[in-house]
Each structure stands twice: as structure tokens, then as C-alpha cells.
mmCIF file of C-alpha atoms and ligand atoms in Angstrom:
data_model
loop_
_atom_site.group_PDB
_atom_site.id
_atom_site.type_symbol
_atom_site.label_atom_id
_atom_site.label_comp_id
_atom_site.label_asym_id
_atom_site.label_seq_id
_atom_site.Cartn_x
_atom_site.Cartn_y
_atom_site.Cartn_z
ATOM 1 C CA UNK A 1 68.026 73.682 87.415
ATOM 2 C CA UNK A 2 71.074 71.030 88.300
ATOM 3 C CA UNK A 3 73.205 72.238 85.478
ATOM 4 C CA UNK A 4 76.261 74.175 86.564
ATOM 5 C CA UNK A 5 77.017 77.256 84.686
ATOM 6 C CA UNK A 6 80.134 78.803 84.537
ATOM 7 C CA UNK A 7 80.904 82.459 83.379
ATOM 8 C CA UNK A 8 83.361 84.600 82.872
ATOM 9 C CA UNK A 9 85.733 82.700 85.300
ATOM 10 C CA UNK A 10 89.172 84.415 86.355
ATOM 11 C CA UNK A 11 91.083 83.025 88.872
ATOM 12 C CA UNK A 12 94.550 83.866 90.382
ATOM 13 C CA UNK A 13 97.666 82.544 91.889
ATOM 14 C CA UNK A 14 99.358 84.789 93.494
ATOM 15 C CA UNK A 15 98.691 87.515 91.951
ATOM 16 C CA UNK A 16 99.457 85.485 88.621
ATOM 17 C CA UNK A 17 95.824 85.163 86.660
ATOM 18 C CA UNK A 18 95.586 81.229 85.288
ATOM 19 C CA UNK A 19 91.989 81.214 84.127
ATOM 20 C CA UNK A 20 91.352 84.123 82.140
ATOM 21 C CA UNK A 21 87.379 83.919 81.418
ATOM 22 C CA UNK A 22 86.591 80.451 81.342
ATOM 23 C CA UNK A 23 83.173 79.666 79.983
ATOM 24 C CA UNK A 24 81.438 75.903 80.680
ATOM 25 C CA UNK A 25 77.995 74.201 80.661
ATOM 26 C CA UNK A 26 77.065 71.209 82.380
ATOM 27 C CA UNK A 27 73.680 69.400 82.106
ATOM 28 C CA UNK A 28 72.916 66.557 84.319
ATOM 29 C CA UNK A 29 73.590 63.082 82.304
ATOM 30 C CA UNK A 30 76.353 64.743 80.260
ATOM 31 C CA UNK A 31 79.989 63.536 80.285
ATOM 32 C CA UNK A 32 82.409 66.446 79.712
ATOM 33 C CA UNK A 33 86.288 65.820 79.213
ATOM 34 C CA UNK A 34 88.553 68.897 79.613
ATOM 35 C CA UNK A 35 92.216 68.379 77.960
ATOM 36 C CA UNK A 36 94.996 70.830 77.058
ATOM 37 C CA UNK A 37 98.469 70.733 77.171
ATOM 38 C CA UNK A 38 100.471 70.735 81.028
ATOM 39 C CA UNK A 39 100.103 74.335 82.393
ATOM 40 C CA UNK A 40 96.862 75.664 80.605
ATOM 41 C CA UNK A 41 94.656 75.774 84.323
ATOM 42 C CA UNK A 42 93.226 72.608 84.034
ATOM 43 C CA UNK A 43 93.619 71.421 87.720
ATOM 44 C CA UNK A 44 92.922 75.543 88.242
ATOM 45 C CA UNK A 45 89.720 75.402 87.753
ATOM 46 C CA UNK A 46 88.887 72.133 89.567
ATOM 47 C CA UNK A 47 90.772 73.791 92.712
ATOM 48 C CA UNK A 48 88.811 76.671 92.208
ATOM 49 C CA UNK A 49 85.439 74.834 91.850
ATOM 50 C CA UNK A 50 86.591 72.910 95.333
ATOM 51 C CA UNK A 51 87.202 76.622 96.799
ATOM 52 C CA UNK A 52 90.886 75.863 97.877
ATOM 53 C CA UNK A 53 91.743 78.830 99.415
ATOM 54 C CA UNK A 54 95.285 79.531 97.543
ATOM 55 C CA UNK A 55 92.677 80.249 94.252
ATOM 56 C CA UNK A 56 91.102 83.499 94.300
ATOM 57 C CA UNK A 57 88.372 83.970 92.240
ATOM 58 C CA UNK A 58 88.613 87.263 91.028
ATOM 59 C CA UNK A 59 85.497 87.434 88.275
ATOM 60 C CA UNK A 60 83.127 85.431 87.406
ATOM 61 C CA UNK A 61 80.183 83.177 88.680
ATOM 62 C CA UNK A 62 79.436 79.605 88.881
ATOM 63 C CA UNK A 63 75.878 79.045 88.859
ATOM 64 C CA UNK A 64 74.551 75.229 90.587
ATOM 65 C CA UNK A 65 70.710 75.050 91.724
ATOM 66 C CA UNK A 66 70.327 79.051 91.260
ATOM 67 C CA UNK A 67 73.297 79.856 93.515
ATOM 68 C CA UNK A 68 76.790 80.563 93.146
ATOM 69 C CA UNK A 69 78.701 77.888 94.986
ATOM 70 C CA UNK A 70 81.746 79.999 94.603
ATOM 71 C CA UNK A 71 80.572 81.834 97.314
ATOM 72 C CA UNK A 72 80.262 78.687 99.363
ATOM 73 C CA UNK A 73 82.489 76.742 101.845
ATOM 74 C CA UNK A 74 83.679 73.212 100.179
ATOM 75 C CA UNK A 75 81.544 71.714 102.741
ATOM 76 C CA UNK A 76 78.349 73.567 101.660
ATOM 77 C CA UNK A 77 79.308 73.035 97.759
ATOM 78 C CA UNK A 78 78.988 69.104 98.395
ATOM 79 C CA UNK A 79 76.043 69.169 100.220
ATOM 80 C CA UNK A 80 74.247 70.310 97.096
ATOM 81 C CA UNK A 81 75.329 67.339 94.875
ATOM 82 C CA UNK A 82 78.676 68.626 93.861
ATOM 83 C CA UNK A 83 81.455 65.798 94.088
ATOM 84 C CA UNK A 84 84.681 67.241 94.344
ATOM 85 C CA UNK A 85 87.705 64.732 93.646
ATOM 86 C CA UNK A 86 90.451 65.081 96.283
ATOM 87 C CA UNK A 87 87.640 66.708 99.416
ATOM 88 C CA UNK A 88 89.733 64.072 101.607
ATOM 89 C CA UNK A 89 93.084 63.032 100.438
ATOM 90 C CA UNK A 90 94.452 62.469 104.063
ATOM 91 C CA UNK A 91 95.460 59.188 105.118
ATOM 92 C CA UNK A 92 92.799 58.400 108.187
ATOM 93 C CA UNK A 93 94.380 55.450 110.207
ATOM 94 C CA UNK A 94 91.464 54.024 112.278
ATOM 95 C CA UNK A 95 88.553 54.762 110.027
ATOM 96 C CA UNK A 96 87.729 52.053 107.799
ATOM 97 C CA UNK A 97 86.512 53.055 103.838
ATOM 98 C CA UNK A 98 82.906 52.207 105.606
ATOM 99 C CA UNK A 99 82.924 54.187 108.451
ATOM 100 C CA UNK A 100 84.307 57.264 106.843
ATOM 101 C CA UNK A 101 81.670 56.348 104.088
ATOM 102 C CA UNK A 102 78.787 56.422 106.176
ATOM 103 C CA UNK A 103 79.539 59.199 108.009
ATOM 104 C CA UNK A 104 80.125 61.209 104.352
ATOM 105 C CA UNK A 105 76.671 60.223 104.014
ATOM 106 C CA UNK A 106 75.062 61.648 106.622
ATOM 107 C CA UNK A 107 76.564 64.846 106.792
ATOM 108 C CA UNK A 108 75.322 65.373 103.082
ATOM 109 C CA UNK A 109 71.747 64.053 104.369
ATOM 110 C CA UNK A 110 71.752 66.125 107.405
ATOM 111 C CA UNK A 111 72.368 69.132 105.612
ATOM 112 C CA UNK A 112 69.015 68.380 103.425
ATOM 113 C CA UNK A 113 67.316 68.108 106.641
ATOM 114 C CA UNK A 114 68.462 68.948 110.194
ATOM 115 C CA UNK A 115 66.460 66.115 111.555
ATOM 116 C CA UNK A 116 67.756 63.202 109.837
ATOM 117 C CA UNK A 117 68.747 60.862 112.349
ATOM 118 C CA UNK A 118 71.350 59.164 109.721
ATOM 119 C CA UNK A 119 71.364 55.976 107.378
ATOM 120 C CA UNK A 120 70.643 53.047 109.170
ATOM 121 C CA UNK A 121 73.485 50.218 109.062
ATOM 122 C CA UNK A 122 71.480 47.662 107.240
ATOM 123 C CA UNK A 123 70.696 50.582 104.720
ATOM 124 C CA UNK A 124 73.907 51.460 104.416
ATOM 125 C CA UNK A 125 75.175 47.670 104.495
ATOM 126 C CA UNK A 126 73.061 47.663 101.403
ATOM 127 C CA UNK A 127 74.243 50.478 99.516
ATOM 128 C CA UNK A 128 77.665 50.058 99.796
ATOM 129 C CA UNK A 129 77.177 46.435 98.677
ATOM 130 C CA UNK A 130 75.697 47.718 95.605
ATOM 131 C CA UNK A 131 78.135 50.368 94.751
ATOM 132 C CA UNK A 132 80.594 48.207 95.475
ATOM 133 C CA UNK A 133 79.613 45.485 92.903
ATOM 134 C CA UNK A 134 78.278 48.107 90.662
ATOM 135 C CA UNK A 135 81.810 49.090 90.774
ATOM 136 C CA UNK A 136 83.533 45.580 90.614
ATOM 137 C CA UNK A 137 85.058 46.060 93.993
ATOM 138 C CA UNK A 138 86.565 43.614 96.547
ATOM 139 C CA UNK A 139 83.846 43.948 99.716
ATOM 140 C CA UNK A 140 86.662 43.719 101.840
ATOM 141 C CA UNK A 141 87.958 47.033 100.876
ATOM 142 C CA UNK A 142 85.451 48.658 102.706
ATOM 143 C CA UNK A 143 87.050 47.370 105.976
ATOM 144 C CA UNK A 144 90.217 49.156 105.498
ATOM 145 C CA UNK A 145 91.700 52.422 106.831
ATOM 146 C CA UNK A 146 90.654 54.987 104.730
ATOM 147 C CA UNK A 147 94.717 56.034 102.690
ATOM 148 C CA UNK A 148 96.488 53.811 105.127
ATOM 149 C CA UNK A 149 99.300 52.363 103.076
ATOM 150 C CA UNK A 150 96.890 52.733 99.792
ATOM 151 C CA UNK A 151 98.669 52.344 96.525
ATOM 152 C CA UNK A 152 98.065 54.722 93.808
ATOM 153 C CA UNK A 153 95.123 52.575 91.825
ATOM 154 C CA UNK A 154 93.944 52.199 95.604
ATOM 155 C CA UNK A 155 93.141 55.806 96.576
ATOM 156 C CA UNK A 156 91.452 56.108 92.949
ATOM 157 C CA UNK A 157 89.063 53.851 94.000
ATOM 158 C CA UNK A 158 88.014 55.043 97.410
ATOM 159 C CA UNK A 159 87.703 58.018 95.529
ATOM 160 C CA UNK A 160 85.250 56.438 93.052
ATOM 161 C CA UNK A 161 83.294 54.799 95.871
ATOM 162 C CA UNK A 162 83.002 57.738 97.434
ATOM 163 C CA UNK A 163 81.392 59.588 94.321
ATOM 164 C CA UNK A 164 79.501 56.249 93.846
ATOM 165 C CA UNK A 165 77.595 56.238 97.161
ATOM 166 C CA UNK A 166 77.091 60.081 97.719
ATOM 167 C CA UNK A 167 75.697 59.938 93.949
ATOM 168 C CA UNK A 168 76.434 63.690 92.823
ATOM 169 C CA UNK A 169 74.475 65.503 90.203
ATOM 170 C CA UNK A 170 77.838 66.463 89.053
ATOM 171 C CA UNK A 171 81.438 65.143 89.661
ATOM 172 C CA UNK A 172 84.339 66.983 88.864
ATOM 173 C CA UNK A 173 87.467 64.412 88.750
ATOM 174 C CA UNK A 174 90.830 66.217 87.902
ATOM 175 C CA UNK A 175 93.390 63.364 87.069
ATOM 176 C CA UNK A 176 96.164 65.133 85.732
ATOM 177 C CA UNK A 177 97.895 66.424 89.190
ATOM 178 C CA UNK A 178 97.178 62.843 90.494
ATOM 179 C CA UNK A 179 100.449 61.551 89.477
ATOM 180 C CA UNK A 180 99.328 58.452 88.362
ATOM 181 C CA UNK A 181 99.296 56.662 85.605
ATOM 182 C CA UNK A 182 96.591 55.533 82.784
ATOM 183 C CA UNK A 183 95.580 53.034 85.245
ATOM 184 C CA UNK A 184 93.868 55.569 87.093
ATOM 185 C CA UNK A 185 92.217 56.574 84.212
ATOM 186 C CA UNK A 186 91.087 53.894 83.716
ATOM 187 C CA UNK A 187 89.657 53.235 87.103
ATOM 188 C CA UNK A 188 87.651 56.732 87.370
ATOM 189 C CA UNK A 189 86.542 56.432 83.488
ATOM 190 C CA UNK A 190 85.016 52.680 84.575
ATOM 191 C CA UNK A 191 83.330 54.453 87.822
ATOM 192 C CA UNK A 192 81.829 56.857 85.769
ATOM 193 C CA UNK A 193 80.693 54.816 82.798
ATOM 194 C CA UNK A 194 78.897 52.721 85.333
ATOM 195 C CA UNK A 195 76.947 55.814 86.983
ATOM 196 C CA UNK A 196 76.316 57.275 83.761
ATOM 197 C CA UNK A 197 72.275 58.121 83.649
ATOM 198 C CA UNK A 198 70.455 61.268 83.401
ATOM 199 C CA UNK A 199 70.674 62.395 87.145
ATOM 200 C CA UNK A 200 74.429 62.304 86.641
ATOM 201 C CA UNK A 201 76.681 64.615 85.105
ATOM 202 C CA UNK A 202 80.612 64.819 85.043
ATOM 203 C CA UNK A 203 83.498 66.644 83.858
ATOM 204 C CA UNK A 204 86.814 64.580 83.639
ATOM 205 C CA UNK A 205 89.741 66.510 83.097
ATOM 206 C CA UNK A 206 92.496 65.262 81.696
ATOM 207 C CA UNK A 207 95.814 65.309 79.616
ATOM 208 C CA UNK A 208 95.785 61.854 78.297
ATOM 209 C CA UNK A 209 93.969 61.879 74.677
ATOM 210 C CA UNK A 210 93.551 58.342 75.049
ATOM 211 C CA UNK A 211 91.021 58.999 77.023
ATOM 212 C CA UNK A 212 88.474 57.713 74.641
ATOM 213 C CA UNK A 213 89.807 54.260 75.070
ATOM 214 C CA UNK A 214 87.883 54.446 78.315
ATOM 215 C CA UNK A 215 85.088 56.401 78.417
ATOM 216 C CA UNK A 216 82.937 57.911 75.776
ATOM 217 C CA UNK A 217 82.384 61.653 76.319
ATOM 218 C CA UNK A 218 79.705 63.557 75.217
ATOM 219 C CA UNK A 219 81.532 66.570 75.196
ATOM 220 C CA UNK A 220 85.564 67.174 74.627
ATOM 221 C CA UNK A 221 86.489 70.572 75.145
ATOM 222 C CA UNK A 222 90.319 71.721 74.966
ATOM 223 C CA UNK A 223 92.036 74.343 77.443
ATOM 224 C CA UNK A 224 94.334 76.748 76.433
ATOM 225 C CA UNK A 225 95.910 79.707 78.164
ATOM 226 C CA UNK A 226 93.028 79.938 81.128
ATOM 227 C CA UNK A 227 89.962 79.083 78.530
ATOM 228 C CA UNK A 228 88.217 76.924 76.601
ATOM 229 C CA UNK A 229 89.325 77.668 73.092
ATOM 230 C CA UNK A 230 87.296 74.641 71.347
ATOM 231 C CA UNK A 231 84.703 72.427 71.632
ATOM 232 C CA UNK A 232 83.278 69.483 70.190
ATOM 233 C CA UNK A 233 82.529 65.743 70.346
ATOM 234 C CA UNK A 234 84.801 62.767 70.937
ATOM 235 C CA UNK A 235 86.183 63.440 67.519
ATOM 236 C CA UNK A 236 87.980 66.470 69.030
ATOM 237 C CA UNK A 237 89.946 63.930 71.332
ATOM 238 C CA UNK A 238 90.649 61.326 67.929
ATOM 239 C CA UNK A 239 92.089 64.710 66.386
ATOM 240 C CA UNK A 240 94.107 65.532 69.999
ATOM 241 C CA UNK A 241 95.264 61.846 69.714
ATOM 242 C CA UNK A 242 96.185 62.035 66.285
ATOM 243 C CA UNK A 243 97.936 65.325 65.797
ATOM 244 C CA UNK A 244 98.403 66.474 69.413
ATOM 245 C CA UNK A 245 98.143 69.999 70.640
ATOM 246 C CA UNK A 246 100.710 71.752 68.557
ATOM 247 C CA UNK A 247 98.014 73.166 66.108
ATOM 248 C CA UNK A 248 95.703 74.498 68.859
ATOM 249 C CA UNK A 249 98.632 76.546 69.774
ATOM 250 C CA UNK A 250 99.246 77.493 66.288
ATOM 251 C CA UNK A 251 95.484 78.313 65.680
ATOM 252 C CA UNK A 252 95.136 80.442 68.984
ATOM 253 C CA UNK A 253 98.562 82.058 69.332
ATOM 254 C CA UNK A 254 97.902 85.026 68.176
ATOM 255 C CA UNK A 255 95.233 85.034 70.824
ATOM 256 C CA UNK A 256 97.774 83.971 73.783
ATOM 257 C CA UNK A 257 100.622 85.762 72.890
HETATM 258 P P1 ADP B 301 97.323 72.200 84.397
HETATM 259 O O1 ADP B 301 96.527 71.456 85.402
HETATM 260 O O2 ADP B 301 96.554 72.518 83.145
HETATM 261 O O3 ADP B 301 98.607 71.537 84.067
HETATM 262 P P2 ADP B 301 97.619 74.168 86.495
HETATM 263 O O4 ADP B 301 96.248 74.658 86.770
HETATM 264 O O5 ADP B 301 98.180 73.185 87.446
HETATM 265 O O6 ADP B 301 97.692 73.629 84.996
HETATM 266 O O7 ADP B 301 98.624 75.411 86.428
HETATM 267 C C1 ADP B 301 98.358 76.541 85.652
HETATM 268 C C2 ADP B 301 99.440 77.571 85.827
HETATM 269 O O8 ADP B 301 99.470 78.008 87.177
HETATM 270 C C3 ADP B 301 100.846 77.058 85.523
HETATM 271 O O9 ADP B 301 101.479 78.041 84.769
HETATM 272 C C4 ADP B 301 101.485 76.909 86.872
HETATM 273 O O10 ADP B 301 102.852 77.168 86.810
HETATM 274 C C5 ADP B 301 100.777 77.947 87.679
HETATM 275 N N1 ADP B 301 100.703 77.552 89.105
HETATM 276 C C6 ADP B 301 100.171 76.428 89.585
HETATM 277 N N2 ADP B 301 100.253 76.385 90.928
HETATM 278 C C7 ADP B 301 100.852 77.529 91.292
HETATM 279 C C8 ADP B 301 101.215 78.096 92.552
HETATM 280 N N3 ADP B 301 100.972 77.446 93.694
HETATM 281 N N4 ADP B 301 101.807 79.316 92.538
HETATM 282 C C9 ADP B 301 102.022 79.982 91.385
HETATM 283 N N5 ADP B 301 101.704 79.497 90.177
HETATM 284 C C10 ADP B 301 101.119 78.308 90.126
HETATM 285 MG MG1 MG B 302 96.700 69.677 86.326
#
């Protein structure tokens, strides 16, 4: 099954423990947000799920395709239809958005099959030309270096392309470390809305609760303290919006403390 299941997740920094037993379902074609206040593990788990190595995963499983992709490299965890926001931050001066794009591609399809000989240019050509409109893109973005001088809003949406034309079965996108503002919210929320379907699933975590001004989650769930202490539908973000997070704390403090 292409859901990812995650149990019973623990994960450390430095000896400190963030996530203390997180617990999360995703299905393909749902839309999961994950808020909670600055400091609960959010961006955690997402380095976790990306297998940064300053994360150690010290319980807990999460299950993709009947495996445990914790026990992968960050390489391997892509190749089975995992997008991971932030795989390639780096600036790349000489590789263009396309090139860097293509070749993205073909690693993925070589490691379905060792004998792929590789997308053909036309094919490519193609795809990106779709993903690019699908996305509302400039086509002459694909021509630049890949970071070189990229604003903010910029990076966001080489990001998005990228998750557009590898076409996960499930995109994690953490925005809340990314420094930017609801711009780039915006920008991923519009990415995913438009490669929302039943073969795609995503979690979007985030702090903003305005979150459904963008996108309309089928899920909300809200961190606290290295878990998921509640979930619900978009509702749960109107409520987040509305009275904030000082009652979650209130609710579960006798839990944290
Ligand atoms: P969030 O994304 O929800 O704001 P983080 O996952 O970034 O939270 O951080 C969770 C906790 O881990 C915080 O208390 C933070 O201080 C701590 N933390 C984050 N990075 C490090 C690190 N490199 N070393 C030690 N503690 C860290
Ligand atoms: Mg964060």
C-alpha cells in the first residue's frame, strides 16, 4: 500500500528527545497540514523523515510500500515516491532548473529499472512544459542556474517544480524553518492544490493558521511537545486561527509538564 504509516516515532537531538511517540497516517490523495506552536518538532519530524543525519531515530517505524524508509538512505527514500522538501537546497551555478530537472528524473527512473536509458529530451521538453503551465510558471525559468541568486519566492518554486515533475505519492513540505514569508505559502499551497488527485498525497507543515486561505486540507492535525495531540478537519485550523494555541497548551499541560 502507498500510505505512509508512522508509529511510535522518537527522535533525538543530541541526546535531547523532540518527538516523543509521534503517531501519523497518510493515504494517497489526502492533504494533511501539521501546525503547533514554534518549538513543538515540527521541522523534527520532516528532518527525520529526510534521514538528516543530526536526527536519530531512536523508536519507532515509518512504514511506505511495506518497508521502513527510516532505514533507508535519502536517496533510496525518494526513489520510492517520497518528495522530500529541501533534498537540494545548494545553490548549483552551471546547471540550469532543466538540466538538474532531468537528471532528478532519471535517477528516480533508473532506480525502478537499471536499464532505463533516461527520458528523452522531447519527452522531457514536454513534461516540463506541462508542469510548468500546470504551475503558472515563466518557461524561461527553467533555463536558469538552479539557487543562483534565487530570491526567497524563487527557490519555493524550483522546489514546487521539482515535486511537480518527479510526481511523488507523497510530499512532505516543511515551511516553517524556510524563513519566508506567507508568500511562500502561498506558492507551495498553489503547487499542491494543482497536483491534488488520488495518486497524490501531502503533508504541509506549518505555523501559519491562515493556512486555509490557501489550500483546503483534508486533515489538520496540531503538534505539541513531540506529538500529535489533536486531530480534525479544516475547522481545527478556523479554531487555531481564531483562538490560537494557548488552549491546546492549557488542555494538554498536564500531559507536557
Ligand atoms: P518546530 O519546527 O516545531 O519549531 P523544531 O523541530 O525545529 O521545532 O525544534 C524542536 C526542538 O528541538 C526545539 O526545542 C529546538 O530548540 C530543538 N532543536 C532544534 N534543533 C536543535 C539542534 N540542532 N540541537 C539541539 N536542539 C535542537
Ligand atoms: Mg520548524
Amino acid at each position: 500500500m502507498s500510505e505512509l504509516v508512522i508509529k511510535n516515532l522518537h527522535v533525538g537531538i543530541e541526546d535531547n528527545e523532540i518527538l516523543k511517540g509521534l503517531e501519523l497516517t497518510v493515504r494517497p490523495g489526502e492533504i494533511h497540514a501539521i501546525m503547533g506552536p514554534n518549538g513543538t518538532g515540527k521541522s523534527t519530524l520532516a528532518y527525520a523523515l529526510m534521514g538528516h543525519p543530526n536526527y536519530e531515530v531512536t523508536d519507532g517505524e515509518a512504514m511506505f510500500k511495506g518497508e521502513n524508509i527510516l532505514e533507508m538512505d535519502p536517496d533510496e527514500r525518494s526513489h520510492q515516491g517520497i518528495f522530500l522538501a529541501f533534498q537540494y537546497p545548494v545553490a548549483i551555478p552551471g546547471v540550469t532548473v532543466a538540466n538538474f530537472l532531468r537528471t532528478a528524473i532519471n535517477a528516480r527512473r533508473k532506480a525502478e529499472d537499471p536499464e532505463d536509458k533516461g527520458i528523452s529530451i522531447p519527452e522531457f521538453r514536454t513534461l516540463l512544459k506541462e508542469r510548468m503551465d500546470l504551475l503558472k510558471m515563466d518557461h524561461s525559468f527553467a533555463a536558469r542556474y538552479l539557487n543562483d541568486g534565487f530570491s526567497g519566492g524563487e527557490k519555493k518554486r524550483a522546489e514546487i517544480l521539482q515535486m511537480a515533475t518527479l510526481k511523488p505519492e507523497i510530499a512532505i513540505l516543511d515551511e516553517t524553518d524556510s524563513g519566508l514569508d506567507i508568500d511562500a505559502l502561498r506558492i507551495v499551497s498553489e503547487g499542491v492544490n494543482a497536483l491534488r488527485g488520488p495518486d497524490f498525497g501531502a503533508v504541509v507543515i506549518t505555523h501559519y493558521q491562515r493556512i486555509l486561505n490557501y489550500i483546503q486540507p483534508d486533515f489538520v492535525h496540531i503538534m505539541l511537545d513531540g506529538r500529535i495531540v489533536e486531530s480534525g478537519g479544516p475547522e481545527l485550523a478556523l479554531l487555531l486561527e481564531e483562538q490560537g494555541y494557548d488552549w491546546v497548551r492549557e488542555k494538554y499541560s498536564a500531559v507536557t509538564a
